[in-house]
C-alpha atoms as a PDB file:
ATOM      1  CA  UNK A   1      49.082  -1.825 -39.441  1.00  0.00           C
ATOM      2  CA  UNK A   2      49.804  -4.685 -36.899  1.00  0.00           C
ATOM      3  CA  UNK A   3      49.831  -2.232 -33.815  1.00  0.00           C
ATOM      4  CA  UNK A   4      46.154  -1.542 -35.120  1.00  0.00           C
ATOM      5  CA  UNK A   5      45.041  -4.683 -35.229  1.00  0.00           C
ATOM      6  CA  UNK A   6      46.106  -5.707 -31.752  1.00  0.00           C
ATOM      7  CA  UNK A   7      44.714  -2.700 -30.455  1.00  0.00           C
ATOM      8  CA  UNK A   8      41.054  -4.029 -31.946  1.00  0.00           C
ATOM      9  CA  UNK A   9      41.815  -7.829 -30.745  1.00  0.00           C
ATOM     10  CA  UNK A  10      40.228  -7.536 -27.669  1.00  0.00           C
ATOM     11  CA  UNK A  11      36.858  -7.111 -29.210  1.00  0.00           C
ATOM     12  CA  UNK A  12      37.117 -10.373 -30.707  1.00  0.00           C
ATOM     13  CA  UNK A  13      37.343 -12.076 -27.394  1.00  0.00           C
ATOM     14  CA  UNK A  14      33.932 -14.037 -27.101  1.00  0.00           C
ATOM     15  CA  UNK A  15      34.426 -13.138 -23.253  1.00  0.00           C
ATOM     16  CA  UNK A  16      34.692  -9.569 -23.753  1.00  0.00           C
ATOM     17  CA  UNK A  17      31.783 -10.064 -26.286  1.00  0.00           C
ATOM     18  CA  UNK A  18      29.649 -11.700 -23.569  1.00  0.00           C
ATOM     19  CA  UNK A  19      30.792  -9.505 -20.833  1.00  0.00           C
ATOM     20  CA  UNK A  20      29.849  -6.361 -22.622  1.00  0.00           C
ATOM     21  CA  UNK A  21      26.261  -7.874 -23.955  1.00  0.00           C
ATOM     22  CA  UNK A  22      25.660  -8.799 -20.160  1.00  0.00           C
ATOM     23  CA  UNK A  23      26.554  -5.117 -19.031  1.00  0.00           C
ATOM     24  CA  UNK A  24      25.009  -3.246 -21.970  1.00  0.00           C
ATOM     25  CA  UNK A  25      21.537  -5.831 -21.117  1.00  0.00           C
ATOM     26  CA  UNK A  26      21.608  -4.690 -17.297  1.00  0.00           C
ATOM     27  CA  UNK A  27      22.117  -1.342 -17.971  1.00  0.00           C
ATOM     28  CA  UNK A  28      18.825  -1.109 -20.351  1.00  0.00           C
ATOM     29  CA  UNK A  29      16.829  -3.698 -18.596  1.00  0.00           C
ATOM     30  CA  UNK A  30      16.907  -2.879 -14.784  1.00  0.00           C
ATOM     31  CA  UNK A  31      17.882   1.003 -14.610  1.00  0.00           C
ATOM     32  CA  UNK A  32      14.370   2.281 -14.842  1.00  0.00           C
ATOM     33  CA  UNK A  33      12.482  -0.772 -13.415  1.00  0.00           C
ATOM     34  CA  UNK A  34      11.271   1.117 -10.671  1.00  0.00           C
ATOM     35  CA  UNK A  35      10.020   4.360 -12.796  1.00  0.00           C
ATOM     36  CA  UNK A  36       6.625   4.668 -13.696  1.00  0.00           C
ATOM     37  CA  UNK A  37       3.211   2.347 -12.639  1.00  0.00           C
ATOM     38  CA  UNK A  38       2.531  -0.743 -13.482  1.00  0.00           C
ATOM     39  CA  UNK A  39       0.969   0.291 -16.833  1.00  0.00           C
ATOM     40  CA  UNK A  40       0.708  -3.271 -18.296  1.00  0.00           C
ATOM     41  CA  UNK A  41      -2.333  -5.673 -17.592  1.00  0.00           C
ATOM     42  CA  UNK A  42      -0.204  -8.670 -17.147  1.00  0.00           C
ATOM     43  CA  UNK A  43       2.240  -6.992 -14.935  1.00  0.00           C
ATOM     44  CA  UNK A  44      -0.374  -5.515 -12.485  1.00  0.00           C
ATOM     45  CA  UNK A  45      -2.357  -9.055 -12.932  1.00  0.00           C
ATOM     46  CA  UNK A  46       0.770 -11.018 -11.955  1.00  0.00           C
ATOM     47  CA  UNK A  47       1.727  -8.728  -9.153  1.00  0.00           C
ATOM     48  CA  UNK A  48      -1.939  -8.787  -7.598  1.00  0.00           C
ATOM     49  CA  UNK A  49      -1.674 -12.494  -7.552  1.00  0.00           C
ATOM     50  CA  UNK A  50       1.361 -12.486  -6.038  1.00  0.00           C
ATOM     51  CA  UNK A  51       0.382  -9.871  -3.147  1.00  0.00           C
ATOM     52  CA  UNK A  52      -2.536 -12.040  -2.685  1.00  0.00           C
ATOM     53  CA  UNK A  53      -0.138 -14.615  -1.947  1.00  0.00           C
ATOM     54  CA  UNK A  54       1.374 -12.708   0.953  1.00  0.00           C
ATOM     55  CA  UNK A  55      -2.355 -11.651   2.228  1.00  0.00           C
ATOM     56  CA  UNK A  56      -3.722 -15.456   2.048  1.00  0.00           C
ATOM     57  CA  UNK A  57      -0.549 -17.053   2.985  1.00  0.00           C
ATOM     58  CA  UNK A  58      -1.667 -19.953   0.636  1.00  0.00           C
ATOM     59  CA  UNK A  59       1.134 -20.562  -1.717  1.00  0.00           C
ATOM     60  CA  UNK A  60      -0.721 -23.495  -3.849  1.00  0.00           C
ATOM     61  CA  UNK A  61      -4.107 -22.191  -4.326  1.00  0.00           C
ATOM     62  CA  UNK A  62      -3.800 -18.734  -6.822  1.00  0.00           C
ATOM     63  CA  UNK A  63      -6.445 -16.111  -6.020  1.00  0.00           C
ATOM     64  CA  UNK A  64      -7.152 -12.775  -7.688  1.00  0.00           C
ATOM     65  CA  UNK A  65      -9.631 -10.139  -5.889  1.00  0.00           C
ATOM     66  CA  UNK A  66     -10.100 -12.795  -3.387  1.00  0.00           C
ATOM     67  CA  UNK A  67     -11.228 -15.689  -5.166  1.00  0.00           C
ATOM     68  CA  UNK A  68      -9.000 -18.807  -6.522  1.00  0.00           C
ATOM     69  CA  UNK A  69      -8.093 -18.508  -9.669  1.00  0.00           C
ATOM     70  CA  UNK A  70      -6.400 -21.065 -11.688  1.00  0.00           C
ATOM     71  CA  UNK A  71      -5.425 -19.634 -14.886  1.00  0.00           C
ATOM     72  CA  UNK A  72      -1.669 -19.232 -14.609  1.00  0.00           C
ATOM     73  CA  UNK A  73       0.899 -21.805 -13.981  1.00  0.00           C
ATOM     74  CA  UNK A  74       2.217 -20.238 -10.366  1.00  0.00           C
ATOM     75  CA  UNK A  75       5.965 -20.864 -10.875  1.00  0.00           C
ATOM     76  CA  UNK A  76       6.541 -16.695 -12.195  1.00  0.00           C
ATOM     77  CA  UNK A  77       3.787 -15.923  -9.486  1.00  0.00           C
ATOM     78  CA  UNK A  78       5.813 -17.527  -6.602  1.00  0.00           C
ATOM     79  CA  UNK A  79       8.713 -16.089  -8.081  1.00  0.00           C
ATOM     80  CA  UNK A  80       7.179 -12.322  -7.502  1.00  0.00           C
ATOM     81  CA  UNK A  81       5.651 -13.439  -4.090  1.00  0.00           C
ATOM     82  CA  UNK A  82       9.193 -14.229  -2.877  1.00  0.00           C
ATOM     83  CA  UNK A  83      10.834 -10.807  -4.118  1.00  0.00           C
ATOM     84  CA  UNK A  84       7.618  -9.079  -2.580  1.00  0.00           C
ATOM     85  CA  UNK A  85       8.390 -10.822   0.742  1.00  0.00           C
ATOM     86  CA  UNK A  86      12.270 -10.277   0.901  1.00  0.00           C
ATOM     87  CA  UNK A  87      11.962  -6.529  -0.228  1.00  0.00           C
ATOM     88  CA  UNK A  88       8.317  -5.031  -0.227  1.00  0.00           C
ATOM     89  CA  UNK A  89       5.592  -4.621  -2.601  1.00  0.00           C
ATOM     90  CA  UNK A  90       7.125  -2.106  -4.872  1.00  0.00           C
ATOM     91  CA  UNK A  91       7.491  -1.654  -8.970  1.00  0.00           C
ATOM     92  CA  UNK A  92      10.968  -2.759  -8.753  1.00  0.00           C
ATOM     93  CA  UNK A  93      10.440  -6.024  -7.219  1.00  0.00           C
ATOM     94  CA  UNK A  94       7.085  -6.887  -9.253  1.00  0.00           C
ATOM     95  CA  UNK A  95       9.164  -6.123 -12.715  1.00  0.00           C
ATOM     96  CA  UNK A  96      12.414  -7.969 -11.692  1.00  0.00           C
ATOM     97  CA  UNK A  97      11.876 -11.472 -12.893  1.00  0.00           C
ATOM     98  CA  UNK A  98      10.600 -10.204 -16.433  1.00  0.00           C
ATOM     99  CA  UNK A  99      14.000  -8.125 -16.544  1.00  0.00           C
ATOM    100  CA  UNK A 100      16.032 -10.969 -15.464  1.00  0.00           C
ATOM    101  CA  UNK A 101      14.450 -13.137 -17.747  1.00  0.00           C
ATOM    102  CA  UNK A 102      14.631 -10.948 -20.531  1.00  0.00           C
ATOM    103  CA  UNK A 103      18.498 -10.419 -19.892  1.00  0.00           C
ATOM    104  CA  UNK A 104      18.736 -14.122 -20.367  1.00  0.00           C
ATOM    105  CA  UNK A 105      17.096 -14.471 -23.504  1.00  0.00           C
ATOM    106  CA  UNK A 106      19.515 -11.532 -24.605  1.00  0.00           C
ATOM    107  CA  UNK A 107      22.406 -13.788 -23.291  1.00  0.00           C
ATOM    108  CA  UNK A 108      21.144 -16.622 -25.328  1.00  0.00           C
END
């Protein structure tokens, strides 16, 4: 009975549990980020604002459809614009920080 308990004692280690949570979270959230289109209104809206940062070059005034738009806090849009600048405008880069923040929430 002692050998059975020692086989499963590795699962009670908090470091192993945290590593398993992180690995499953990465697998669930990041694997299919580039599949499909930006169906959600929010995804499309923030991606368009980030894209317009790159088009206009204005990082302080958010634009939507070419007009100044002050509806949102710019931090998340800046993060998306940085991803677009580094890796190109794509569904994966538009959804990356949503998935990353989701993973951080799961870890918490």
